[in-house]
Coordinates of C-alpha atoms and ligand atoms in Angstrom, one line a residue:
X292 CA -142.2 42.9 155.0
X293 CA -140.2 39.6 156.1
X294 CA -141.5 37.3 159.0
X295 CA -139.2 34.3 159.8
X296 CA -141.2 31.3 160.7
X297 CA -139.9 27.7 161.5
X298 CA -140.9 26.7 157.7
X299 CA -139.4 29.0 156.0
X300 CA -136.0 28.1 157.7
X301 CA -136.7 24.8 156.7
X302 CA -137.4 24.9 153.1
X303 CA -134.0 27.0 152.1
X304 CA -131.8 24.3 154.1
X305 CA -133.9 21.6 151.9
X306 CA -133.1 23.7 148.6
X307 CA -129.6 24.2 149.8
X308 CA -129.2 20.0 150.0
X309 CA -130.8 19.4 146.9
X310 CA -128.5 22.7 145.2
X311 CA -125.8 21.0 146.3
X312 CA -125.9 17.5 145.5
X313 CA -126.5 19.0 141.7
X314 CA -123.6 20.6 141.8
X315 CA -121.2 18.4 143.6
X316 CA -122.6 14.8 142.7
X317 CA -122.8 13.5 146.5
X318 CA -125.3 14.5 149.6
X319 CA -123.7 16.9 151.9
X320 CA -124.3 16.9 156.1
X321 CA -126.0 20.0 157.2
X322 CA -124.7 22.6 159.8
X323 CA -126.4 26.1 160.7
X324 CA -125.3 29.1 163.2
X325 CA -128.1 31.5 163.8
X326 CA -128.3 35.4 163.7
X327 CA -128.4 37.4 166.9
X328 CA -130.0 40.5 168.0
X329 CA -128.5 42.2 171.4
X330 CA -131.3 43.5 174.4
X331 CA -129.3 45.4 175.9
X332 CA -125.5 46.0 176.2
X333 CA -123.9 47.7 173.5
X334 CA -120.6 48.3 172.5
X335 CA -119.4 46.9 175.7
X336 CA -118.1 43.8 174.7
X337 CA -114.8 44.7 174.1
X338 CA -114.4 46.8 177.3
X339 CA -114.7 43.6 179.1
X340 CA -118.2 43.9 179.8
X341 CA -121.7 42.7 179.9
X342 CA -124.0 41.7 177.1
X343 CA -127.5 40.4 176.8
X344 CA -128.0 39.0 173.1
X345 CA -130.6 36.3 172.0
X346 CA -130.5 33.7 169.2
X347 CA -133.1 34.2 166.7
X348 CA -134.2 31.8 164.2
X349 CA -133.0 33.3 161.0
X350 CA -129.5 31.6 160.1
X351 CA -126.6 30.4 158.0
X352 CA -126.6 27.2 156.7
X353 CA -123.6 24.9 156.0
X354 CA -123.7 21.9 153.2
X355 CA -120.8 19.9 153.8
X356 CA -119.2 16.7 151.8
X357 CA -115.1 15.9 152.4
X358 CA -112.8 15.6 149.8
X359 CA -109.7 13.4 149.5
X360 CA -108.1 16.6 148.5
X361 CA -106.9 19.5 151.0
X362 CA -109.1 21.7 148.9
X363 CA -111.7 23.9 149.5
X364 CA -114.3 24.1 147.1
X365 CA -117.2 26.7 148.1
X366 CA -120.3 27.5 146.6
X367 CA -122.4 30.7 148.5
X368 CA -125.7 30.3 146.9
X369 CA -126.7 33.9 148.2
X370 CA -124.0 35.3 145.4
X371 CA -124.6 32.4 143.2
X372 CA -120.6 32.0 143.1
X373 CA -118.0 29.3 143.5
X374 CA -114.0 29.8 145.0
X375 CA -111.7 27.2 145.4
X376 CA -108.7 27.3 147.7
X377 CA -105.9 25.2 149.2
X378 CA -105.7 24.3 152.3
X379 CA -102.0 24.6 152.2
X380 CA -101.5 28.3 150.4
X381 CA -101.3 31.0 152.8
X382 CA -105.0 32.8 151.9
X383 CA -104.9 36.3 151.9
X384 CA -107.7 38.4 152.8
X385 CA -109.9 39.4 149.2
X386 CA -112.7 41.9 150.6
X387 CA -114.7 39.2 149.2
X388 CA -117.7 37.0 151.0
X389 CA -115.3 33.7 150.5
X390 CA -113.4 36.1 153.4
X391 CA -115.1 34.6 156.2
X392 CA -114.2 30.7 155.2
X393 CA -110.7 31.8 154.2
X394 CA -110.4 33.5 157.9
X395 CA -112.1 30.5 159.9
X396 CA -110.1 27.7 157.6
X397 CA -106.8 29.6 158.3
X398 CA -107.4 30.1 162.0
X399 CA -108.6 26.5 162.4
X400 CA -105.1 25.3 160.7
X401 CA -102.8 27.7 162.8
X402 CA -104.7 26.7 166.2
X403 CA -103.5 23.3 165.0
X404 CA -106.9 21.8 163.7
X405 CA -105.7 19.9 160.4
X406 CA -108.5 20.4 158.3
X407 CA -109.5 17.4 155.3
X408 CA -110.5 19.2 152.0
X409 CA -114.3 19.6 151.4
X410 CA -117.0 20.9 149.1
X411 CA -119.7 23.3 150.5
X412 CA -122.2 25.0 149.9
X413 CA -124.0 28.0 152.3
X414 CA -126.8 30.3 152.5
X415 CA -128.3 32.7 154.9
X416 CA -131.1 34.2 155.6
X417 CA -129.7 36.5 157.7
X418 CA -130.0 40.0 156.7
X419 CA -126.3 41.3 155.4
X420 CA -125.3 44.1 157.2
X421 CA -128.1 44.6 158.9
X422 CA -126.5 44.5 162.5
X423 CA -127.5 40.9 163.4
X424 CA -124.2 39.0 163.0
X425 CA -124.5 37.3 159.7
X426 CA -120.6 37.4 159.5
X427 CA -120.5 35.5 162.7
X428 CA -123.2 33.3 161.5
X429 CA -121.1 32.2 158.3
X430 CA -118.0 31.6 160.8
X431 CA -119.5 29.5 163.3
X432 CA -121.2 27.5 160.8
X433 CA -118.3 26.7 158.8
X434 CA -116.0 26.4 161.8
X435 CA -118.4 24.0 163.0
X436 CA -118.9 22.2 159.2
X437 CA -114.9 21.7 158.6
X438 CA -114.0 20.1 161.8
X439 CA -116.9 17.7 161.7
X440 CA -115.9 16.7 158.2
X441 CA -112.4 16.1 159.3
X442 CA -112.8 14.1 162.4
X443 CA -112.1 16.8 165.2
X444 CA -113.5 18.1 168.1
X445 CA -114.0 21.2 169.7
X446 CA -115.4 22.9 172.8
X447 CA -117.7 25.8 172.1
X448 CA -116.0 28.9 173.7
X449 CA -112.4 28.0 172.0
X450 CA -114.5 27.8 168.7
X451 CA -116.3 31.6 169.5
X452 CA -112.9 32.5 170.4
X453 CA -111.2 31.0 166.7
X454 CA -113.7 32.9 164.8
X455 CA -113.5 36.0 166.5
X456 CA -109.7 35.7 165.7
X457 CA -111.1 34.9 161.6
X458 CA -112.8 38.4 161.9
X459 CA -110.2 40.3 164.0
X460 CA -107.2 39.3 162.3
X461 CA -108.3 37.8 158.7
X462 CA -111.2 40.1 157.8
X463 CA -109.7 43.1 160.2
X464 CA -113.1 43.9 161.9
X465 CA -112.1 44.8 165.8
X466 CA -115.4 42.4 166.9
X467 CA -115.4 41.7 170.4
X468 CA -116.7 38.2 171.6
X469 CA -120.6 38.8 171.4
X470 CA -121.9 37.8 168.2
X471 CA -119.4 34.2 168.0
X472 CA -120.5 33.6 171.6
X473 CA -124.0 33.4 171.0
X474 CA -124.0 32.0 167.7
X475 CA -122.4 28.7 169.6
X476 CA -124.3 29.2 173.0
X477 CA -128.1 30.5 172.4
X478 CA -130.5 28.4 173.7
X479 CA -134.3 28.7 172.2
X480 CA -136.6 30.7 174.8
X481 CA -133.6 32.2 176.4
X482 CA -131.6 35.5 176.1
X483 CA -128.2 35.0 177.6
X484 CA -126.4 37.5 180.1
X485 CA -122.5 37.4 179.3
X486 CA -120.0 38.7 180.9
X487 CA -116.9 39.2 178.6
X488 CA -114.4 38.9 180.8
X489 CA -114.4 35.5 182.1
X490 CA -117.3 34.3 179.8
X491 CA -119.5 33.2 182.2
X492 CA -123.1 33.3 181.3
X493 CA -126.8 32.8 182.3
X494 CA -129.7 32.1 180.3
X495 CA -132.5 34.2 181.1
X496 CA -135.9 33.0 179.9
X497 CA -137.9 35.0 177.7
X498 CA -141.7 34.5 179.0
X499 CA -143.5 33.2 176.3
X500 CA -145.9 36.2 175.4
X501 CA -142.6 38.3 174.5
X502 CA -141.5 38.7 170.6
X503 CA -138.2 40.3 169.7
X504 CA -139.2 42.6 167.0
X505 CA -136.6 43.7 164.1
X506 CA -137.5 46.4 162.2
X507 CA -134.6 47.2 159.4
X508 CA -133.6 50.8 158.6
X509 CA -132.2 49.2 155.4
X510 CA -129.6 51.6 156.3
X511 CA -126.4 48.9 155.5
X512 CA -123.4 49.8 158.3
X513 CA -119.5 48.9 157.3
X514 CA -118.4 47.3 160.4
X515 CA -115.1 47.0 158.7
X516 CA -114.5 50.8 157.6
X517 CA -113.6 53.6 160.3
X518 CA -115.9 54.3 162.9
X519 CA -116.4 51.1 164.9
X520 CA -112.7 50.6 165.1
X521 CA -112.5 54.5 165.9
X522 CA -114.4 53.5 168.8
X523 CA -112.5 51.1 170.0
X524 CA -109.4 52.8 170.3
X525 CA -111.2 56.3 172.1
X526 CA -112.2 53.4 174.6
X527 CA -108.3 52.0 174.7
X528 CA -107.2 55.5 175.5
X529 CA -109.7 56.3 178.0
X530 CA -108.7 53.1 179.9
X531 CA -104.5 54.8 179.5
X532 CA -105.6 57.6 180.9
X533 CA -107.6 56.5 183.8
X534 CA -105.2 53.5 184.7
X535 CA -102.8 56.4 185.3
X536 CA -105.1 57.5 188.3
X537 CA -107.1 54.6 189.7
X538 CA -105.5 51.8 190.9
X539 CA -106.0 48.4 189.2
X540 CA -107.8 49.4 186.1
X541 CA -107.2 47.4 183.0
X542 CA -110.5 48.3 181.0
X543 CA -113.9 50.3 181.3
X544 CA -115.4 47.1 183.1
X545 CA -113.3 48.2 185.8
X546 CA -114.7 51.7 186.3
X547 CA -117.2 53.4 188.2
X548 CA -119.2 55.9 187.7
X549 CA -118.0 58.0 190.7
X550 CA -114.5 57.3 189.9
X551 CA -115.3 58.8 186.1
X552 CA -116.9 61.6 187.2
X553 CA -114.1 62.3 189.9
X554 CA -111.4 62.0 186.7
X555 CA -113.4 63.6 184.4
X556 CA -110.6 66.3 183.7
X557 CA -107.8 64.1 182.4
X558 CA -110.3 63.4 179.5
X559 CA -111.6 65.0 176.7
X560 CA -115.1 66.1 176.3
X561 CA -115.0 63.3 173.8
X562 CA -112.9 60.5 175.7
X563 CA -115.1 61.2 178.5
X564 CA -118.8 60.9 176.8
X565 CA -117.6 57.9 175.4
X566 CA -116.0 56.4 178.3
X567 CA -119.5 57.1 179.8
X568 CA -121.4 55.3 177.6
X569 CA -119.5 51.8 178.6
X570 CA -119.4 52.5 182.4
X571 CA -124.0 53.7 182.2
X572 CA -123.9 50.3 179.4
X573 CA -123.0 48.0 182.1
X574 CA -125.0 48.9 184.8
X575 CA -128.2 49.0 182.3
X576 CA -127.3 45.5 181.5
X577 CA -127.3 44.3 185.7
X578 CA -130.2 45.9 186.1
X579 CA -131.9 44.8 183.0
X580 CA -131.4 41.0 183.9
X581 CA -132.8 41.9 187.0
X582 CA -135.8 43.4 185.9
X583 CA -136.0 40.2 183.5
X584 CA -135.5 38.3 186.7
X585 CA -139.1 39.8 188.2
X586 CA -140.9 39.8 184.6
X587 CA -141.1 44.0 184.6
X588 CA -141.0 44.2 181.2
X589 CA -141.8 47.7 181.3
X590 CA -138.9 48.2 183.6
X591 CA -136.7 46.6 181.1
X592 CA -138.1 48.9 178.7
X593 CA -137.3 51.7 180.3
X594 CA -133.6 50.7 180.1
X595 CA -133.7 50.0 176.4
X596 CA -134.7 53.2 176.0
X597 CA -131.9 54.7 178.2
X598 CA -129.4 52.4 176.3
X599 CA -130.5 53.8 172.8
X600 CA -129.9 57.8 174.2
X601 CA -126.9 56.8 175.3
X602 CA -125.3 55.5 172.2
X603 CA -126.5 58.5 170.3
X604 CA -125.4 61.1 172.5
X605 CA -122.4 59.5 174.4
X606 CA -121.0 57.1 172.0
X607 CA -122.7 58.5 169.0
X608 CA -123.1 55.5 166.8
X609 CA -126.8 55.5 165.9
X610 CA -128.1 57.5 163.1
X611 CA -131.3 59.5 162.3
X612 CA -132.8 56.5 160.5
X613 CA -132.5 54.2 163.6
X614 CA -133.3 57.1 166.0
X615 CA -136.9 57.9 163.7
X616 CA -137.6 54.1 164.4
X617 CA -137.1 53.9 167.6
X618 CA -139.2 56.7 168.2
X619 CA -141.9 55.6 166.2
X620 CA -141.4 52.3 168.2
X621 CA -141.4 53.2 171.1
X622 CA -145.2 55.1 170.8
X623 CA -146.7 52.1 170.0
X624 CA -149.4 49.6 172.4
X625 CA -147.9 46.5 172.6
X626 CA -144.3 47.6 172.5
X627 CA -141.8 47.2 175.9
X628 CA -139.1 49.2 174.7
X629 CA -136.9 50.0 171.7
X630 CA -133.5 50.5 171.3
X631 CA -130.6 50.3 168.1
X632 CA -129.0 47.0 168.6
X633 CA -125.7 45.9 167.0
X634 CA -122.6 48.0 166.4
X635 CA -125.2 50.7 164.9
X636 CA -124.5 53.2 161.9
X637 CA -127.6 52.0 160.4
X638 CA -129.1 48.1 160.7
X639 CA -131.7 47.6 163.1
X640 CA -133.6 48.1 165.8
X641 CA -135.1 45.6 168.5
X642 CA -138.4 45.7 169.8
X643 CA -139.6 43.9 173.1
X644 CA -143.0 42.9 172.0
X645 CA -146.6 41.4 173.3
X646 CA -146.9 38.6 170.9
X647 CA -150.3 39.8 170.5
X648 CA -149.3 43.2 168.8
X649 CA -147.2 41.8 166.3
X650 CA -149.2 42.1 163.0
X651 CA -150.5 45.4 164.2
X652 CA -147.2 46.5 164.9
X653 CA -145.3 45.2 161.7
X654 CA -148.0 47.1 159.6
X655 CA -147.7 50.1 161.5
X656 CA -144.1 50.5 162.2
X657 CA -143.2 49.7 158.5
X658 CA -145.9 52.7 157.2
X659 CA -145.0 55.2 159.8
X660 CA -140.8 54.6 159.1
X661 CA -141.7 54.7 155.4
X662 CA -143.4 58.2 155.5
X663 CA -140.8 59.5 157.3
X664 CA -137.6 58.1 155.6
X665 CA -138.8 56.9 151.6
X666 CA -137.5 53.8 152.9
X667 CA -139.7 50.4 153.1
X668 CA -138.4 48.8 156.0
X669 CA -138.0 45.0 156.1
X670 CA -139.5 43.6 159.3
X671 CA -138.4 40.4 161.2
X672 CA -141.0 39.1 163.9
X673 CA -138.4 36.3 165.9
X674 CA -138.1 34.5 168.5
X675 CA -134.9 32.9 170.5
X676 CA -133.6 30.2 169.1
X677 CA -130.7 27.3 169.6
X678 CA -127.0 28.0 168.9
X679 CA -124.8 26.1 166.4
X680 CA -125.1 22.4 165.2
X681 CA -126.3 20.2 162.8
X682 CA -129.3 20.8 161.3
X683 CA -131.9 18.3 162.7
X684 CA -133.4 17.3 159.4
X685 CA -134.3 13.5 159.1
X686 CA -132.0 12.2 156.8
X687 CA -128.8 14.9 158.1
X688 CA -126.2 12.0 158.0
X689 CA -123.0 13.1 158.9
X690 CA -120.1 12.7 156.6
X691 CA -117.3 13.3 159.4
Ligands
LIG992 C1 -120.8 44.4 166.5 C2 -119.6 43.6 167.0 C3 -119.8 43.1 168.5 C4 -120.2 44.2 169.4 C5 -121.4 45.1 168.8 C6 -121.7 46.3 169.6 O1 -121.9 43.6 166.4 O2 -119.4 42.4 166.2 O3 -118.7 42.4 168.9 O4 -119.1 45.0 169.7 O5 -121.0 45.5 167.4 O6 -122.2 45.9 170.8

């Protein structure tokens, strides 16, 4: 069982500094991006629609020291393994970890951001695969690492954008915008409504008597392989299909209710469950910061749990791991509401939590899951924290 606490994200980012000045002969500046966990509004990111994801303090950390070279030089000290590239090869994708700097230093370079050479070193604590962004984690960080060290600037949403470009086109996961948006935007004690569209957003404060609870199926999900992508496209073709019929439509965000249920026959049982799932998603998420709005947590709750039935029936991307925690979750004192969170297939689910219940809960959550499953579950008791930037460490000089 895992809890994340203030000290131990300290104490990795101090062993990083030390790591790397042993291995590289100079001390680095320090960047982090942090993990994310999403309230409500799944799989509606890339319909153009509404998200509510938090910051939470478990993170990727960034050492960085410039070279006179235009190479790369990285060491992941999660893998214990170094790669070296050139900033003036064309990098092909290797299915390997170094992926996500090869993306975010290639994107960087064709948006015209000429990148100095650099050593680095990075470590997360972010669970991989887990469902809480630690890909977008790595990206932001470094995005944010190599343009400090080279001089350059850059406004936060064109840098979300860049490294969801790294994962679309470089590692060739479909992400929508979510999980680079927050990494850059979170702000501690705040979740963040979104819309996707015109990437507007709100911070809505968490009270400060709420915990976000993880609990871990250690079920790992492949965001890359099949399904997710699958997805994607069944959403692409319901949006052909009704654009042919409703006037004005250019993705699910556009869509009603009514007007799905009135077009239901030009879809397939499938296309329409599916389509279904977006159109209920976004209305959950309205009402959701609403009932944030007017502190009914309960109320809240209740549309967690509706979110979490729709994704297994309608869009059908949970599994029977995440749907025996949420059930067991969701029975306990203390607990709001539960729901899957992330792009599902296994990961994790989020808990909105008294802060008073938490040790009770971990313990109890954790045995009932294992009974059930064979599986110890890991189980992360976090709170919101800050987007992207340099570490605030006392002697975090900057190299740029
Ligand atoms: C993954 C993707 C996000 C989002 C979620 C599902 O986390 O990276 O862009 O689509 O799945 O809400």
């Amino acid at each position: 069982m895992t809890t994340s606490s203030l000290a131990q994200r300290i104490d990795p980012w101090t062993a990083l500094k030390a790591q790397f000045s042993v291995i590289f002969g100079v001390s680095p500046t320090l960047y982090h991006a942090p993990g994310r966990v999403n309230l409500i509004g799944e799989h509606t990111d890339y319909n153009d629609g509404f998200v509510m994801p938090a910051a939470i303090d478990l993170s990727c950390c960034v050492a960085i020291a410039p070279r006179d070279d235009r190479r790369l030089v990285v060491h992941s000290a999660n893998y214990n393994e170094t790669i070296e590239l050139s900033l003036d090869d064309n990098n092909a994708p290797t299915q390997h970890w170094s992926d996500y700097i090869r993306g975010v230093a290639w994107v960087l370079q064709n948006a015209g951001y000429r990148l100095r050479g650099a050593d680095l070193a990075v470590l997360s604590n972010i669970p991989i695969g887990a469902g809480l962004s630690s890909s977008a984690a790595i990206e932001v960080a470094t995005g944010y690492a190599l343009l400090d060290a080279s001089g350059l600037q850059i406004d936060r949403k064109e840098l979300a954008k860049l490294c969801q470009k790294a994962e679309n086109e470089f590692v060739g996961a479909r992400c929508g915008i979510m999980d680079q948006f927050i990494a850059c935007f979170g702000q501690t004690g705040n979740a963040l409504v979104l819309d996707c569209r015109s990437l507007n957003y709100r911070l809505l404060p968490l009270n400060g008597d709420i915990r976000l609870l993880i609990c871990n199926t250690m079920v790992n999900h492949h965001l890359a392989g099949g399904e997710y992508n699958v997805r994607r496209s069944e959403c692409e073709e319901g949006v052909r299909l009704l654009a042919a019929v409703i006037p004005g439509v250019q993705s699910l965000r556009d869509i009603t209710l009514v007007e799905l249920d009135r077009h239901r026959a030009r879809l397939t049982e499938v296309l329409y469950r599916r389509c279904r799932h977006v159109v209920t998603e976004n209305q959950r998420v309205t009402e959701a910061a609403l009932a944030l709005q007017r502190n009914d947590l309960s109320g809240f709750g209740r549309l967690m749990a509706d979110s979490h039935r729709s994704l297994r029936d309608d869009y059908e991307v949970s599994c029977p791991e995440l749907d025996i925690m949420v059930e067991i979750a969701t029975k306990q004192e203390g607990v709001y509401g539960s729901r899957m969170t992330g792009g599902g297939f296994g990961g994790c689910i989020i808990s909105l939590v008294k802060e008073e219940a938490i040790v009770h809960l971990q313990r109890t959550i954790a045995d009932a899951y294992e009974e059930k499953t064979g599986r110890r579950p890991e189980i992360y008791a976090c709170t919101s924290a800050e987007g992207a930037g340099r570490c605030k460490t006392k002697d975090n000089e900057s190299t740029g």
